Amino acid sequence: MVRRDVLHRPEDLDHKIATEGLTDANGGTVKAAPAIGSYQQRLSDAQGRRTDVFLRIDEAAALEDRTAGHPGWPHVTGALCRRQGGMSLRLPDAAARPTLWNGLVARLGKEAGELISGICTDLGDDNDVTPAEAGRRLADAADLVRVAVELE
């Protein structure tokens, strides 16, 4: 029996919101449920803010596999990473690495410059970087980390 009167902690609500985003990215509960061999009501309960139902890891993984590269991806994995103080970052394909070290260093410098330039722009208007402005810089920071990983 599904409880529908649960008051979740903020980090659990983040998981529910991520589940909703993942379900939406898969075309809603009608399309997502059959893709993982489940029922529409189960997915609806898993994203419900007042229910005690959560996606299983295999369900989240299967749905995230279907949405790789879409905005917000990986929804649930990203929420779990943030819960632990980290971030989700897609690693570069090792087979597609450029072979020239100096090319990677040049890309690293470019990405770092873009990130720093963005931060300076944010500081320029009020000498502060708001949480919203910092959030907009996360993509640049992720690009920087991807290039740094390729250097390894």
Coordinates of N, CA and C in Angstrom, one line a residue:
M1 N 0.8 -1.2 0.0 CA 0.0 0.0 0.0 C 0.9 1.2 0.0
V2 N 0.6 2.2 -0.9 CA 1.4 3.4 -1.0 C 0.9 4.4 0.0
R3 N 1.8 5.0 0.8 CA 1.4 6.1 1.7 C 1.5 7.3 0.9
R4 N 0.5 8.2 1.1 CA 0.4 9.5 0.3 C 0.3 10.7 1.2
D5 N 0.9 10.5 2.4 CA 0.9 11.6 3.4 C 2.3 11.9 4.0
V6 N 3.3 11.5 3.2 CA 4.7 11.6 3.7 C 5.3 13.0 3.5
L7 N 5.9 13.5 4.6 CA 6.6 14.8 4.5 C 8.1 14.4 4.4
H8 N 8.7 14.6 3.2 CA 10.0 14.3 2.9 C 11.0 15.4 3.3
R9 N 12.3 14.9 3.6 CA 13.4 15.9 3.8 C 13.7 16.5 2.4
P10 N 14.3 17.7 2.4 CA 14.6 18.4 1.2 C 15.4 17.5 0.2
E11 N 16.4 16.7 0.7 CA 17.2 15.9 -0.2 C 16.3 14.8 -0.9
D12 N 15.3 14.3 -0.2 CA 14.4 13.3 -0.8 C 13.5 14.0 -1.8
L13 N 13.1 15.2 -1.5 CA 12.3 15.9 -2.5 C 13.1 16.2 -3.8
D14 N 14.4 16.5 -3.6 CA 15.2 16.6 -4.8 C 15.2 15.4 -5.7
H15 N 15.2 14.2 -5.0 CA 15.1 13.0 -5.7 C 13.8 12.8 -6.5
K16 N 12.7 13.2 -5.8 CA 11.4 13.2 -6.4 C 11.3 14.1 -7.6
I17 N 11.9 15.3 -7.5 CA 11.9 16.3 -8.6 C 12.7 15.7 -9.8
A18 N 13.9 15.1 -9.5 CA 14.7 14.5 -10.5 C 14.0 13.4 -11.2
T19 N 13.2 12.6 -10.4 CA 12.4 11.5 -11.0 C 11.4 12.1 -12.0
E20 N 10.8 13.2 -11.6 CA 9.8 13.8 -12.5 C 10.4 14.3 -13.8
G21 N 11.6 14.9 -13.6 CA 12.3 15.4 -14.8 C 12.7 14.2 -15.7
L22 N 13.1 13.1 -15.1 CA 13.5 11.9 -15.9 C 12.3 11.3 -16.6
T23 N 11.2 11.3 -15.9 CA 10.0 10.7 -16.5 C 9.5 11.6 -17.7
D24 N 9.5 12.9 -17.5 CA 9.2 13.8 -18.5 C 10.1 13.7 -19.7
A25 N 11.4 13.5 -19.5 CA 12.3 13.4 -20.6 C 12.1 12.1 -21.4
N26 N 11.4 11.2 -20.8 CA 11.1 9.9 -21.4 C 9.7 9.9 -22.0
G27 N 9.1 11.1 -22.1 CA 7.8 11.2 -22.7 C 6.6 11.0 -21.8
G28 N 6.9 11.1 -20.5 CA 5.8 11.0 -19.5 C 5.6 9.6 -19.0
T29 N 4.8 9.4 -18.1 CA 4.6 8.0 -17.5 C 4.0 7.0 -18.5
V30 N 3.2 7.5 -19.4 CA 2.7 6.6 -20.4 C 3.7 5.9 -21.3
K31 N 4.8 6.7 -21.6 CA 5.8 6.1 -22.5 C 6.9 5.5 -21.6
A32 N 7.2 6.1 -20.5 CA 8.4 5.6 -19.7 C 8.1 4.3 -19.0
A33 N 6.9 4.1 -18.5 CA 6.6 2.8 -17.8 C 6.8 1.6 -18.6
P34 N 6.3 1.5 -19.8 CA 6.5 0.2 -20.6 C 8.0 0.0 -20.9
A35 N 8.7 1.1 -21.0 CA 10.2 1.1 -21.4 C 11.0 0.4 -20.3
I36 N 10.5 0.4 -19.0 CA 11.2 -0.3 -18.0 C 10.4 -1.5 -17.4
G37 N 9.3 -1.8 -18.1 CA 8.5 -3.0 -17.7 C 7.8 -2.7 -16.4
S38 N 7.3 -1.5 -16.2 CA 6.6 -1.1 -15.0 C 5.2 -0.6 -15.4
Y39 N 4.5 -0.1 -14.4 CA 3.2 0.5 -14.5 C 3.3 2.0 -14.4
Q40 N 2.4 2.7 -15.2 CA 2.3 4.1 -15.1 C 2.1 4.6 -13.7
Q41 N 1.3 4.0 -12.9 CA 1.0 4.4 -11.6 C 2.3 4.4 -10.7
R42 N 3.1 3.4 -10.9 CA 4.4 3.3 -10.2 C 5.2 4.5 -10.4
L43 N 5.4 4.9 -11.7 CA 6.2 6.1 -12.0 C 5.5 7.3 -11.4
S44 N 4.2 7.4 -11.5 CA 3.5 8.5 -11.0 C 3.8 8.6 -9.4
D45 N 3.7 7.5 -8.8 CA 4.0 7.5 -7.3 C 5.4 7.8 -7.0
A46 N 6.3 7.4 -7.9 CA 7.8 7.6 -7.6 C 8.1 9.1 -7.7
Q47 N 7.4 9.8 -8.5 CA 7.6 11.3 -8.6 C 6.7 12.1 -7.7
G48 N 5.7 11.4 -7.1 CA 4.8 12.2 -6.2 C 5.4 12.7 -4.9
R49 N 5.2 14.0 -4.7 CA 5.9 14.6 -3.5 C 5.5 14.1 -2.2
R50 N 4.4 13.5 -2.1 CA 3.8 13.0 -0.8 C 3.8 11.5 -0.6
T51 N 4.4 10.8 -1.6 CA 4.3 9.3 -1.5 C 5.7 8.7 -0.9
D52 N 5.6 7.5 -0.5 CA 6.8 6.8 0.0 C 7.5 6.0 -1.0
V53 N 7.2 6.1 -2.3 CA 7.7 5.3 -3.4 C 8.8 6.1 -4.1
F54 N 10.0 5.4 -4.3 CA 11.1 5.9 -5.1 C 11.5 5.0 -6.2
L55 N 12.1 5.5 -7.3 CA 12.6 4.6 -8.3 C 13.7 3.7 -7.8
R56 N 13.7 2.5 -8.2 CA 14.8 1.6 -7.9 C 16.0 2.0 -8.8
I57 N 17.2 1.6 -8.4 CA 18.4 2.0 -9.2 C 18.3 1.5 -10.6
D58 N 17.9 0.3 -10.8 CA 17.8 -0.3 -12.2 C 16.8 0.5 -13.0
E59 N 15.7 0.9 -12.4 CA 14.7 1.7 -13.2 C 15.3 3.0 -13.6
A60 N 15.9 3.7 -12.7 CA 16.5 5.0 -13.0 C 17.6 4.9 -14.1
A61 N 18.4 3.9 -13.9 CA 19.5 3.6 -14.9 C 18.9 3.4 -16.3
A62 N 17.8 2.6 -16.4 CA 17.2 2.2 -17.7 C 16.6 3.5 -18.3
L63 N 16.0 4.3 -17.5 CA 15.4 5.5 -18.1 C 16.5 6.6 -18.4
E64 N 17.5 6.6 -17.6 CA 18.6 7.6 -18.0 C 19.3 7.1 -19.2
D65 N 19.4 5.8 -19.5 CA 20.1 5.3 -20.7 C 19.3 5.8 -21.9
R66 N 18.0 6.0 -21.8 CA 17.2 6.4 -22.9 C 17.2 7.9 -23.2
T67 N 17.8 8.7 -22.2 CA 17.7 10.1 -22.3 C 19.1 10.7 -22.4
A68 N 20.2 9.9 -22.5 CA 21.6 10.4 -22.5 C 21.7 11.6 -23.5
G69 N 22.3 12.7 -23.0 CA 22.5 13.9 -23.9 C 21.4 14.9 -23.8
H70 N 20.2 14.5 -23.3 CA 19.1 15.5 -23.2 C 19.3 16.4 -22.1
P71 N 18.7 17.6 -22.1 CA 18.8 18.6 -21.0 C 18.4 18.0 -19.7
G72 N 19.3 18.2 -18.7 CA 19.0 17.7 -17.3 C 19.6 16.3 -17.1
W73 N 20.1 15.6 -18.1 CA 20.6 14.3 -18.0 C 21.9 14.3 -17.2
P74 N 22.2 13.4 -16.4 CA 21.4 12.3 -15.9 C 20.6 12.8 -14.6
H75 N 19.3 12.8 -14.8 CA 18.4 13.5 -13.7 C 18.6 12.9 -12.3
V76 N 18.4 11.6 -12.2 CA 18.4 11.0 -10.9 C 19.9 10.8 -10.4
T77 N 20.8 10.4 -11.3 CA 22.2 10.2 -10.9 C 22.7 11.5 -10.5
G78 N 22.4 12.6 -11.2 CA 22.9 13.9 -10.9 C 22.4 14.4 -9.5
A79 N 21.1 14.1 -9.2 CA 20.6 14.4 -7.9 C 21.3 13.7 -6.7
L80 N 21.6 12.4 -7.0 CA 22.3 11.6 -6.0 C 23.7 12.1 -5.8
C81 N 24.4 12.5 -6.9 CA 25.7 13.1 -6.8 C 25.7 14.4 -6.0
R82 N 24.7 15.3 -6.3 CA 24.6 16.5 -5.5 C 24.4 16.3 -4.1
R83 N 23.6 15.3 -3.8 CA 23.2 14.9 -2.4 C 24.5 14.6 -1.6
Q84 N 25.5 14.0 -2.3 CA 26.8 13.7 -1.7 C 27.8 14.7 -1.8
G85 N 27.4 15.9 -2.3 CA 28.4 17.0 -2.4 C 29.2 17.0 -3.7
G86 N 28.8 16.2 -4.6 CA 29.5 16.1 -5.9 C 28.7 16.6 -7.1
M87 N 29.2 16.2 -8.2 CA 28.5 16.5 -9.5 C 28.7 15.4 -10.4
S88 N 27.7 15.2 -11.3 CA 27.8 14.2 -12.3 C 28.5 14.8 -13.5
L89 N 29.5 14.0 -14.0 CA 30.3 14.5 -15.2 C 30.5 13.4 -16.1
R90 N 30.1 13.5 -17.4 CA 30.3 12.5 -18.4 C 31.8 12.6 -18.8
L91 N 32.5 11.5 -18.7 CA 33.9 11.4 -19.0 C 34.0 11.3 -20.5
P92 N 35.1 11.8 -21.0 CA 35.3 11.8 -22.5 C 35.6 10.3 -22.9
D93 N 35.3 10.1 -24.2 CA 35.6 8.7 -24.8 C 37.1 8.6 -25.0
A94 N 37.7 7.7 -24.3 CA 39.2 7.5 -24.3 C 39.7 7.2 -25.8
A95 N 38.8 6.5 -26.6 CA 39.2 6.2 -27.9 C 39.3 7.4 -28.8
A96 N 38.5 8.5 -28.4 CA 38.5 9.7 -29.3 C 39.4 10.8 -28.8
R97 N 40.3 10.5 -27.9 CA 41.3 11.5 -27.4 C 42.2 12.0 -28.5
P98 N 42.4 13.3 -28.5 CA 43.5 13.8 -29.3 C 44.9 13.3 -28.8
T99 N 45.8 13.1 -29.7 CA 47.1 12.6 -29.3 C 48.1 13.6 -28.9
L100 N 47.8 14.9 -29.3 CA 48.7 15.9 -29.0 C 48.5 16.6 -27.6
W101 N 49.4 16.5 -26.8 CA 49.3 17.0 -25.4 C 49.1 18.5 -25.5
N102 N 49.8 19.2 -26.4 CA 49.7 20.6 -26.4 C 48.3 21.1 -26.9
G103 N 47.7 20.3 -27.7 CA 46.3 20.6 -28.0 C 45.3 20.5 -26.8
L104 N 45.6 19.6 -26.0 CA 44.8 19.4 -24.8 C 45.0 20.6 -23.8
V105 N 46.3 21.0 -23.7 CA 46.6 22.1 -22.8 C 46.0 23.4 -23.3
A106 N 46.0 23.6 -24.7 CA 45.4 24.7 -25.2 C 43.9 24.7 -25.0
R107 N 43.2 23.6 -25.1 CA 41.8 23.5 -24.8 C 41.5 23.8 -23.3
L108 N 42.4 23.3 -22.4 CA 42.3 23.5 -21.0 C 42.3 25.0 -20.7
G109 N 43.3 25.7 -21.3 CA 43.4 27.1 -21.1 C 42.2 27.9 -21.6
K110 N 41.7 27.4 -22.8 CA 40.5 28.1 -23.3 C 39.3 27.9 -22.4
E111 N 39.1 26.7 -21.9 CA 37.9 26.5 -21.0 C 38.1 27.2 -19.7
A112 N 39.3 27.2 -19.2 CA 39.6 28.0 -17.9 C 39.3 29.5 -18.1
G113 N 39.8 30.0 -19.3 CA 39.6 31.4 -19.6 C 38.1 31.8 -19.7
E114 N 37.3 30.9 -20.3 CA 35.9 31.2 -20.5 C 35.2 31.1 -19.1
L115 N 35.6 30.2 -18.2 CA 35.0 30.1 -16.9 C 35.4 31.4 -16.1
I116 N 36.6 31.8 -16.1 CA 37.1 33.0 -15.3 C 36.4 34.2 -15.9
S117 N 36.3 34.3 -17.2 CA 35.7 35.5 -17.8 C 34.3 35.6 -17.4
G118 N 33.6 34.5 -17.3 CA 32.2 34.5 -16.9 C 32.0 34.9 -15.5
I119 N 32.9 34.4 -14.6 CA 32.9 34.8 -13.2 C 33.2 36.3 -13.1
C120 N 34.1 36.8 -13.8 CA 34.4 38.2 -13.8 C 33.2 39.1 -14.2
T121 N 32.5 38.6 -15.2 CA 31.3 39.3 -15.7 C 30.3 39.3 -14.6
D122 N 30.1 38.2 -13.9 CA 29.2 38.1 -12.8 C 29.6 39.1 -11.7
L123 N 30.8 39.2 -11.4 CA 31.3 40.1 -10.3 C 31.2 41.5 -10.7
G124 N 31.3 41.8 -12.0 CA 31.3 43.2 -12.5 C 30.1 44.0 -12.2
D125 N 28.9 43.4 -12.1 CA 27.7 44.2 -11.9 C 27.5 44.6 -10.4
D126 N 27.8 43.7 -9.5 CA 27.5 44.0 -8.1 C 28.6 43.5 -7.1
N127 N 29.8 43.1 -7.7 CA 30.9 42.6 -6.9 C 30.5 41.3 -6.1
D128 N 29.6 40.6 -6.7 CA 29.1 39.3 -6.0 C 28.7 38.3 -7.1
V129 N 28.8 37.1 -6.8 CA 28.3 36.0 -7.6 C 27.1 35.4 -6.9
T130 N 26.0 35.5 -7.4 CA 24.8 35.0 -6.8 C 24.7 33.5 -7.1
P131 N 23.9 32.8 -6.3 CA 23.7 31.3 -6.6 C 23.2 31.1 -8.0
A132 N 22.3 31.9 -8.5 CA 21.8 31.8 -9.9 C 23.0 31.9 -10.9
E133 N 23.8 32.9 -10.7 CA 25.0 33.2 -11.6 C 25.9 32.0 -11.5
A134 N 26.2 31.5 -10.3 CA 27.1 30.4 -10.1 C 26.5 29.1 -10.8
G135 N 25.2 28.9 -10.7 CA 24.6 27.8 -11.4 C 24.8 27.9 -12.9
R136 N 24.8 29.1 -13.5 CA 25.0 29.2 -14.9 C 26.4 28.9 -15.3
R137 N 27.3 29.0 -14.4 CA 28.8 28.7 -14.7 C 29.1 27.2 -14.5
L138 N 28.2 26.4 -14.0 CA 28.5 25.0 -13.8 C 28.8 24.2 -15.1
A139 N 28.1 24.6 -16.2 CA 28.4 24.0 -17.5 C 29.9 24.3 -17.9
D140 N 30.3 25.5 -17.8 CA 31.7 25.9 -18.1 C 32.7 25.1 -17.2
A141 N 32.3 25.0 -15.9 CA 33.2 24.2 -15.0 C 33.3 22.8 -15.4
A142 N 32.1 22.2 -15.8 CA 32.1 20.8 -16.2 C 33.0 20.6 -17.5
D143 N 32.9 21.6 -18.4 CA 33.8 21.5 -19.6 C 35.2 21.5 -19.3
L144 N 35.6 22.3 -18.3 CA 37.0 22.4 -17.8 C 37.4 21.1 -17.2
V145 N 36.6 20.5 -16.4 CA 36.9 19.2 -15.8 C 37.1 18.1 -16.9
R146 N 36.2 18.1 -17.9 CA 36.3 17.1 -18.9 C 37.6 17.2 -19.6
V147 N 38.1 18.4 -20.0 CA 39.4 18.5 -20.6 C 40.5 18.1 -19.7
A148 N 40.4 18.5 -18.4 CA 41.4 18.1 -17.5 C 41.5 16.5 -17.4
V149 N 40.4 15.9 -17.4 CA 40.3 14.4 -17.4 C 41.0 13.8 -18.6
E150 N 40.8 14.4 -19.7 CA 41.5 13.9 -21.0 C 43.0 14.0 -20.8
L151 N 43.5 15.0 -20.1 CA 44.9 15.1 -19.9 C 45.6 14.0 -19.2
E152 N 44.8 13.4 -18.3 CA 45.3 12.3 -17.4 C 45.8 11.1 -18.2

